[in-house]
Coordinates of C-alpha atoms in Angstrom, one line a residue:
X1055 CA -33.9 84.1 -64.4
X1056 CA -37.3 85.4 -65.6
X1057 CA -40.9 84.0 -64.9
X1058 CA -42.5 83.8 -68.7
X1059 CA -45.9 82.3 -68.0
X1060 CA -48.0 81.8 -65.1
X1061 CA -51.4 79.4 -66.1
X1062 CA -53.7 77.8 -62.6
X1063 CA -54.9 74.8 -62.6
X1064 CA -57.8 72.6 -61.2
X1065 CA -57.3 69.2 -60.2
X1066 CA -60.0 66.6 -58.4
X1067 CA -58.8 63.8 -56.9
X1068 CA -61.0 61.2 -55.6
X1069 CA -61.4 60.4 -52.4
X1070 CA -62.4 56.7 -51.4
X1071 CA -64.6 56.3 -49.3
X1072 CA -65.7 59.7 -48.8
X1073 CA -65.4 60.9 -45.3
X1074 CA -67.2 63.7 -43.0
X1075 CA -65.7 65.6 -40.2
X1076 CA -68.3 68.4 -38.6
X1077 CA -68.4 70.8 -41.1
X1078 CA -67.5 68.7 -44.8
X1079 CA -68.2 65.6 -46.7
X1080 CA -65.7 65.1 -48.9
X1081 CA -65.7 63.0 -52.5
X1082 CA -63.0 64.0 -53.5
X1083 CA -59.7 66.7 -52.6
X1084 CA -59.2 69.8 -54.5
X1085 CA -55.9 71.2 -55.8
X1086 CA -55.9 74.2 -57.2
X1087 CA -53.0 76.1 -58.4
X1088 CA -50.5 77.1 -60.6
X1089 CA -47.5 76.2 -62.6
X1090 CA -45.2 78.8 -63.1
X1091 CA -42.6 78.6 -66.3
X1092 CA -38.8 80.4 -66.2
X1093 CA -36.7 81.2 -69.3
X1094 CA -34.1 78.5 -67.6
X1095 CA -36.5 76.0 -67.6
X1096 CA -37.4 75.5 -64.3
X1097 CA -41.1 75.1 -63.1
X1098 CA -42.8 75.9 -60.0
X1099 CA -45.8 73.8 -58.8
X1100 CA -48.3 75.3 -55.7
X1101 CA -51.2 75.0 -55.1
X1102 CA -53.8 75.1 -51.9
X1103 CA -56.3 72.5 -50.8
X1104 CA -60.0 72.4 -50.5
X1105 CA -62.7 70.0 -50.7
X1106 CA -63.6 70.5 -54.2
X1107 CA -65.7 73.4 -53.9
X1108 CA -64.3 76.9 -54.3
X1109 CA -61.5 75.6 -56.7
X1110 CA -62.9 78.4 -59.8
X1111 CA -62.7 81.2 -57.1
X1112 CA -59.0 80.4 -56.5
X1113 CA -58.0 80.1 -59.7
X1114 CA -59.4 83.1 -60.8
X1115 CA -57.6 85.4 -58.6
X1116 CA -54.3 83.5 -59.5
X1117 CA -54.8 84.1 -63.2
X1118 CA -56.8 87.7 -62.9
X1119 CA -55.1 88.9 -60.4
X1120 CA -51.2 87.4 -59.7
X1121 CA -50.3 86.0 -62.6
X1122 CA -49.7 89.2 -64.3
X1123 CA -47.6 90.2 -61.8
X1124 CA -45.2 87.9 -62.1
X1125 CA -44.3 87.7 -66.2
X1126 CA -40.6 88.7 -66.7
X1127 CA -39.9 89.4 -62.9
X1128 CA -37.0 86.9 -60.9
X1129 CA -38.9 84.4 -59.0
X1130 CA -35.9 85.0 -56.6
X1131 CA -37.5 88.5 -55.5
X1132 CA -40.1 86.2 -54.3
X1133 CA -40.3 88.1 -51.0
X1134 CA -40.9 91.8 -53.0
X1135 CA -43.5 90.1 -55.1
X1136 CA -45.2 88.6 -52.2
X1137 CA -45.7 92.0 -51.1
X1138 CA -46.8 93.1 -54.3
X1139 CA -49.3 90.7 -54.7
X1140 CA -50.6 90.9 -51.0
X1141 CA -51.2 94.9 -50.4
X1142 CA -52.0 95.0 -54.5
X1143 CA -55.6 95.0 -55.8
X1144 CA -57.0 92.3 -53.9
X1145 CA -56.0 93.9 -50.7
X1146 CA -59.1 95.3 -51.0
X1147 CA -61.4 92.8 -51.4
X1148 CA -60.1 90.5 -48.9
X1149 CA -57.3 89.8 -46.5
X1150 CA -58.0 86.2 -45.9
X1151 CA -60.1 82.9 -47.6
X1152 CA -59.6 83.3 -51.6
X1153 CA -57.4 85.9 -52.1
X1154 CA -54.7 84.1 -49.4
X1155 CA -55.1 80.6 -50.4
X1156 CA -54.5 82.3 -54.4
X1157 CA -51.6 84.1 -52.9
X1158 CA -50.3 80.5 -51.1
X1159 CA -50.5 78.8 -53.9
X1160 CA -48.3 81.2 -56.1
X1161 CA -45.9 81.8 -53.2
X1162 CA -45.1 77.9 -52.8
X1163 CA -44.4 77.7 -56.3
X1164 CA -41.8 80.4 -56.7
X1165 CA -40.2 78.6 -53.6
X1166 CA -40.1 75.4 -55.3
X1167 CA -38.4 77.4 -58.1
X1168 CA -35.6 79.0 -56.3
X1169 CA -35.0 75.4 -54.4
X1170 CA -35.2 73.8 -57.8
X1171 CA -32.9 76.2 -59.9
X1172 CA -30.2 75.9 -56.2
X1173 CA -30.3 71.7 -57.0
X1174 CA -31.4 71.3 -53.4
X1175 CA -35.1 69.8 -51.7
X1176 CA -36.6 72.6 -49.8
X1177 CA -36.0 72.0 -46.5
X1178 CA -32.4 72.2 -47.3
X1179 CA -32.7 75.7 -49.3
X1180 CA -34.3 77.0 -45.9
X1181 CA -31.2 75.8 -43.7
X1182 CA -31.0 72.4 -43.3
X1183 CA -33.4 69.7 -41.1
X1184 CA -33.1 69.4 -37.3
X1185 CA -33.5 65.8 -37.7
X1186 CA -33.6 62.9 -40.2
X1187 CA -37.4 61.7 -39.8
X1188 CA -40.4 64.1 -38.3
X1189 CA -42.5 62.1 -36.3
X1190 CA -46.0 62.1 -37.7
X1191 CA -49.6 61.3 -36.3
X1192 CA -52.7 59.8 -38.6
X1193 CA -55.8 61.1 -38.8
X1194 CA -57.1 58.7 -41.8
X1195 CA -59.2 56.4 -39.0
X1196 CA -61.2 58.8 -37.5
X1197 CA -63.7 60.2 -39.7
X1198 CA -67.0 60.9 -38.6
X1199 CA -68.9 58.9 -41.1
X1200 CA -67.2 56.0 -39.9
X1201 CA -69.0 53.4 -37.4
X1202 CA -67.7 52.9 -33.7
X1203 CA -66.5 49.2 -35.3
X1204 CA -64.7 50.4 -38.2
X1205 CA -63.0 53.8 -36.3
X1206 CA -61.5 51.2 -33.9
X1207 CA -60.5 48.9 -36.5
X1208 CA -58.4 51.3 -38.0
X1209 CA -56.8 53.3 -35.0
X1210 CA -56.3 49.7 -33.8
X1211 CA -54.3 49.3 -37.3
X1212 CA -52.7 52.7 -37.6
X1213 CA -50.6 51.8 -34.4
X1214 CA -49.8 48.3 -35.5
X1215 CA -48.3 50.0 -38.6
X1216 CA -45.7 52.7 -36.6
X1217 CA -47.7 55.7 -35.5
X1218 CA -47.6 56.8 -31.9
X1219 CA -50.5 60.0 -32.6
X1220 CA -54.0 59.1 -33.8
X1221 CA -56.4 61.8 -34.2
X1222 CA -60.3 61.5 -34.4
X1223 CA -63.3 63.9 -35.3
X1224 CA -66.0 64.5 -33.0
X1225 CA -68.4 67.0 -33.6
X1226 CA -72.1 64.4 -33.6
X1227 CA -74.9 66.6 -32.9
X1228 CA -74.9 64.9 -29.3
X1229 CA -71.7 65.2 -28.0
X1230 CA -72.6 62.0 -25.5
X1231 CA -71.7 59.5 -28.6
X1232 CA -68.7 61.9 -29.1
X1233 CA -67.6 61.0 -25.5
X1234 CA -68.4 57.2 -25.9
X1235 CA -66.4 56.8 -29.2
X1236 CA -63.3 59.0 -27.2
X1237 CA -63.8 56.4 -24.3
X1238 CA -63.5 53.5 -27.2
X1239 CA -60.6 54.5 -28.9
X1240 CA -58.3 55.3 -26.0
X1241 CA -59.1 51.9 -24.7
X1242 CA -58.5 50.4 -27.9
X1243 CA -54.7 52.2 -28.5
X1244 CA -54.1 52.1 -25.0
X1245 CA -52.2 54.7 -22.7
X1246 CA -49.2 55.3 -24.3
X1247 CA -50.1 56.9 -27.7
X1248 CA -50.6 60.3 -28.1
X1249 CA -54.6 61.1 -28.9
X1250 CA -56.1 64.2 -30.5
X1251 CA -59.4 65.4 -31.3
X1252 CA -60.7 67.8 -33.7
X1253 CA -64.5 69.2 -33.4
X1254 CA -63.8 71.4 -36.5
X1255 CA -65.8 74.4 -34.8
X1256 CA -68.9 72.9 -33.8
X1257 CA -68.9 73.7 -30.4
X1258 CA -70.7 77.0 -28.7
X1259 CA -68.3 77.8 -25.5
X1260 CA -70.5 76.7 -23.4
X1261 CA -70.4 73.0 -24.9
X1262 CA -67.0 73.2 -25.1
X1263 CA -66.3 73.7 -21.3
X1264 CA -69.0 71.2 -20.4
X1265 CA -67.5 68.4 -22.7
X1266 CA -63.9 69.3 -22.8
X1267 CA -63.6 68.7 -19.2
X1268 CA -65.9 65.3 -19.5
X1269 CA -63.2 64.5 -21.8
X1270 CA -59.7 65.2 -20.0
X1271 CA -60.2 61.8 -18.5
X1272 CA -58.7 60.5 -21.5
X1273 CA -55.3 62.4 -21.5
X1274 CA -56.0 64.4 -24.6
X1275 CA -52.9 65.5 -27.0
X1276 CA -55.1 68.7 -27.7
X1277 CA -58.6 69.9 -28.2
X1278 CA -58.3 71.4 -31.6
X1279 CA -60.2 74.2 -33.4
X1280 CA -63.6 73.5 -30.6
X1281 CA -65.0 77.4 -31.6
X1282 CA -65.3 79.3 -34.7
X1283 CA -62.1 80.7 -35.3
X1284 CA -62.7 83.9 -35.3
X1285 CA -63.4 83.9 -31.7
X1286 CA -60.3 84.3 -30.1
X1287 CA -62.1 85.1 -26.5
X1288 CA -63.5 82.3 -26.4
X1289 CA -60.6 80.1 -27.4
X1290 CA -58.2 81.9 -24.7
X1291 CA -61.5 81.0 -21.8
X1292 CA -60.7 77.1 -22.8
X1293 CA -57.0 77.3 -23.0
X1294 CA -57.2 78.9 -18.9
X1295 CA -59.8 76.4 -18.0
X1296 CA -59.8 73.3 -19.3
X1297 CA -56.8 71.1 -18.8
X1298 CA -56.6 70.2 -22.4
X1299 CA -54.3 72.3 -24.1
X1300 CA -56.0 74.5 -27.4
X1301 CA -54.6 73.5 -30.9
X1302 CA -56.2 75.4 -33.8
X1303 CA -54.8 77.6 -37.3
X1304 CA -56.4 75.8 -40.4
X1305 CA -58.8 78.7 -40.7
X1306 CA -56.4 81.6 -39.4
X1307 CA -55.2 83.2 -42.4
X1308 CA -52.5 85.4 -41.5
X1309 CA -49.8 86.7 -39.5
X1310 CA -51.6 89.1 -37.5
X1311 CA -54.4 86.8 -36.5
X1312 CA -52.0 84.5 -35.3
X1313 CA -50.0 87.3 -33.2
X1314 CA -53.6 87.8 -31.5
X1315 CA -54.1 84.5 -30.7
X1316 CA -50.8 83.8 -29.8
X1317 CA -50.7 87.3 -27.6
X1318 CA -54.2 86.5 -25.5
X1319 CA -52.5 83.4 -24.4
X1320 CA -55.6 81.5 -27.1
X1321 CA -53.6 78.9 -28.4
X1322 CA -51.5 76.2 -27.4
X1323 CA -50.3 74.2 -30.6
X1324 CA -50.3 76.4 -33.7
X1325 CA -51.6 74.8 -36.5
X1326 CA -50.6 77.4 -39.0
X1327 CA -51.5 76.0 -42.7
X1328 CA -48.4 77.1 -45.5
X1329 CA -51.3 76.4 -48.2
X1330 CA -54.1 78.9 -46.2
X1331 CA -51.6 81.7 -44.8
X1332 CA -49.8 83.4 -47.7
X1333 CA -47.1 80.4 -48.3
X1334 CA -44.2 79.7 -46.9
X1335 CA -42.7 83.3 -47.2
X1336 CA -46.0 84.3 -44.0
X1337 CA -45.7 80.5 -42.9
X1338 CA -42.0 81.2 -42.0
X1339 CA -42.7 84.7 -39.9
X1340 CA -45.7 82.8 -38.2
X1341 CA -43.5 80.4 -37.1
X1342 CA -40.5 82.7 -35.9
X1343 CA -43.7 84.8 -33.8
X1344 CA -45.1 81.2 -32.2
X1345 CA -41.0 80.4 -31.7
X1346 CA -40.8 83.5 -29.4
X1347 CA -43.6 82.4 -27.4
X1348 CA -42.4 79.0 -26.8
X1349 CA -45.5 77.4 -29.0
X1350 CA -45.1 74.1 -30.9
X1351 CA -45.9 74.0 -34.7
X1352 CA -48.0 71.2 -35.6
X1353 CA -49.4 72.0 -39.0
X1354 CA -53.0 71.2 -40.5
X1355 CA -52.2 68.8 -43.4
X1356 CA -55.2 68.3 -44.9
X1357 CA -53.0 65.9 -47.4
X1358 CA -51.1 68.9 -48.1
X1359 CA -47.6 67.1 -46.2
X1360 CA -45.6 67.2 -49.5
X1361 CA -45.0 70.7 -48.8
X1362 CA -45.4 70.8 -44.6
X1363 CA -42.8 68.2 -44.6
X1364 CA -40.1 70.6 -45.6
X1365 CA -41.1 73.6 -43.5
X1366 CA -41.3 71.1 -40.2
X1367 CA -38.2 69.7 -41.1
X1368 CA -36.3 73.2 -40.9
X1369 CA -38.0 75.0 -38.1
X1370 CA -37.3 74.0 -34.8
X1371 CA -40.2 74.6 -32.8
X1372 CA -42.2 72.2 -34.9
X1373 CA -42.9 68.9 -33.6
X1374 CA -44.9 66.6 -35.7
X1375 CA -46.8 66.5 -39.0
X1376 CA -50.5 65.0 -39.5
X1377 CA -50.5 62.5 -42.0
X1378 CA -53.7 61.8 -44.4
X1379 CA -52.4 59.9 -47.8
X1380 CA -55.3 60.8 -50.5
X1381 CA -53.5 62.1 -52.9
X1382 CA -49.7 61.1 -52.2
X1383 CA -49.9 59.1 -55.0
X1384 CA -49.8 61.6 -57.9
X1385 CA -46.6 63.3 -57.0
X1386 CA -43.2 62.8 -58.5
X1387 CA -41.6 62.4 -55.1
X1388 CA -44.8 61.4 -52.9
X1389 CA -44.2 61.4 -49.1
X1390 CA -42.8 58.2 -47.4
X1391 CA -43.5 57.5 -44.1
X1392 CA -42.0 54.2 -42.3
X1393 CA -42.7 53.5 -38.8
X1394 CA -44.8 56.4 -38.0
X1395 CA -42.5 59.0 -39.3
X1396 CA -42.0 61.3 -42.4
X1397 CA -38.6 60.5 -44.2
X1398 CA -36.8 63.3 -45.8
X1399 CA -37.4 63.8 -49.5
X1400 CA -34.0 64.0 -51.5
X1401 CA -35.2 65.3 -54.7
X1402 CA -34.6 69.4 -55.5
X1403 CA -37.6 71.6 -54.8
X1404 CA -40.7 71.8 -52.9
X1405 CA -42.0 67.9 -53.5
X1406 CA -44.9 69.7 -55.1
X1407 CA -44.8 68.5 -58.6
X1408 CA -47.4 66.2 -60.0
X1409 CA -46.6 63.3 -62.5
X1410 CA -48.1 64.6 -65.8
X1411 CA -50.4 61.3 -66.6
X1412 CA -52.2 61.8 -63.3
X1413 CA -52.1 65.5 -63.6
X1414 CA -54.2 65.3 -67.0
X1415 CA -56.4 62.3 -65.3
X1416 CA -57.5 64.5 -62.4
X1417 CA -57.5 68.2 -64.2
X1418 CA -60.8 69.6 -64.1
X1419 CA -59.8 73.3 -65.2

């Protein structure tokens, strides 16, 4: 098999309402990606996620930079052209951000190739599931933009409707509103359902202390990403401290960052995004490094679980998926979850292919 054509793609899906976390306000979710075209036939969808800003950059380097790479090799030496696109030209300009979420995006696609052109879904190419359902957790109730009324409204409904894991942003510029809507919520769900919160890197270290042991009162899944995350000293003082544990890896974009977080003892759920790391061929050797340390995979979705369901399926130190469902709707085979956890997708490949009515609809490049 040979790859003939390698095009990106742009797409824009709305998002409605629009929500805020700490750092984003979001109108709509960004794909962008690429489809990659065999001489058997087969295509390869991937793609990364962002909030609609950055897309041009990403798409650039695909079609600059790895695209040309790829025409007439076998997308089943996808672990040689990995390497070749990762310590090629853009090795030079950057080793994380744009040049890893271009290089994601291609990877995920040749995997969803070599699963398609084997006639089995991905997480059976990679070895089979441990288990028929992954238990998953929603985050879609606790946006920051939402009122105290409405954020307990729909944790309040989100366990009604299965899930046993809600998550909620915090991150106000005073953290004493953060604390009341915390104290809200966990009386609203009660004590039985696992709770999360995300400050999305707002915190200084000093805050973090202060107000992460304020908030261990209410028995706290994780703290996640409370620093910049870049600042793996600061993140290891929290993780010896506080008795919260640390969950953070949206914005760590590759294996050797993770080692040193992993190493200092920094993090305590890895959060290690297949659509920010290099794809699944670096999402995989993250994994097998957190396994060795006895560290639980919980990926950052972002809405990016068509893929994530595969990989937690088929690794067995992961433990549960986020669930967000803006854009499940546009894919061939979108994600079901019933009673709070993921169902296995049956169909060959990496779930990632979008339904080409809704792919022209949304396409913005």
């Amino acid at each position: 098999m040979k790859i003939t054509k390698a095009e990106s793609f742009v797409l824009h899906v709305p998002i409605t309402p629009p929500i805020t976390d700490a750092i984003n306000v979001a109108t709509h979710w960004g794909l962008a990606g690429v489809r990659i075209y065999t001489d058997e036939g087969f295509v390869g969808y991937g793609y990364t996620g962002t909030c609609a800003h950055g897309d041009d950059m990403i798409a650039d380097t695909i079609d600059k930079y790895y695209a040309p790479l790829l025409i007439g090799k076998d997308p089943f030496m996808v672990k040689q052209l990995w390497d070749e696109m990762r310590f090629g030209k853009m090795h030079w300009i950057g080793r994380s951000g744009i040049t890893h979420m271009a290089l994601a995006a291609v990877d995920i696609a040749l995997w969803d190739i070599m699963a398609k052109a084997s006639n089995k879904p991905l997480w059976q190419y990679l070895g089979g599931a441990k288990s028929k359902r992954i238990e998953a957790y929603n985050t879609n109730g606790g946006w920051l933009n939402w009122s105290k009324e409405r954020l307990l409204k729909d944790v309040t409904e989100i366990i009604e409707s299965g899930f046993k894991g809600v998550k909620i942003k915090v991150g106000k510029p005073d953290p004493r509103e953060d604390y009341d809507r915390c104290k809200a919520v966990r009386k609203a769900i009660g004590d039985n359902v696992i709770f999360m919160i995300d400050v999305n890197q707002q915190w200084n270290i000093n805050t973090a202390m202060t107000w992460g042991k304020k908030l261990e009162e209410f028995d706290l899944f994780w703290l996640e990403e409370p620093l910049n995350p870049d600042d793996i000293m600061g993140h290891k003082k929290l993780a010896d401290e506080l008795n919260v544990p640390i969950a953070l890896g949206e914005h760590v974009y590759n294996k050797y960052a993770f080692r040193d977080y992993i190493h200092h003892g920094a993090v305590e759920y890895c959060q290690v995004d297949v659509t920010r790391v290099g794809g699944i061929t670096e999402w995989l050797q993250v994994a097998g490094l957190a396994a060795s340390y006895d560290i639980p995979i919980c990926p950052h979705v972002g809405d990016m679980g068509q893929i994530h369901q595969h990989l937690v399926a088929s690794t067995q130190n992961a433990i549960m998926l986020e669930y967000i469902p803006w854009i499940r709707h546009i894919f061939v085979e979108p994600v079901t979850v019933r009673d709070g956890q993921y169902v296995l997708p049956e169909m060959p490949g990496a779930s990632t292919e979008i339904i080409p009515e809704l792919f022209a609809e949304y396409r913005v490049r």
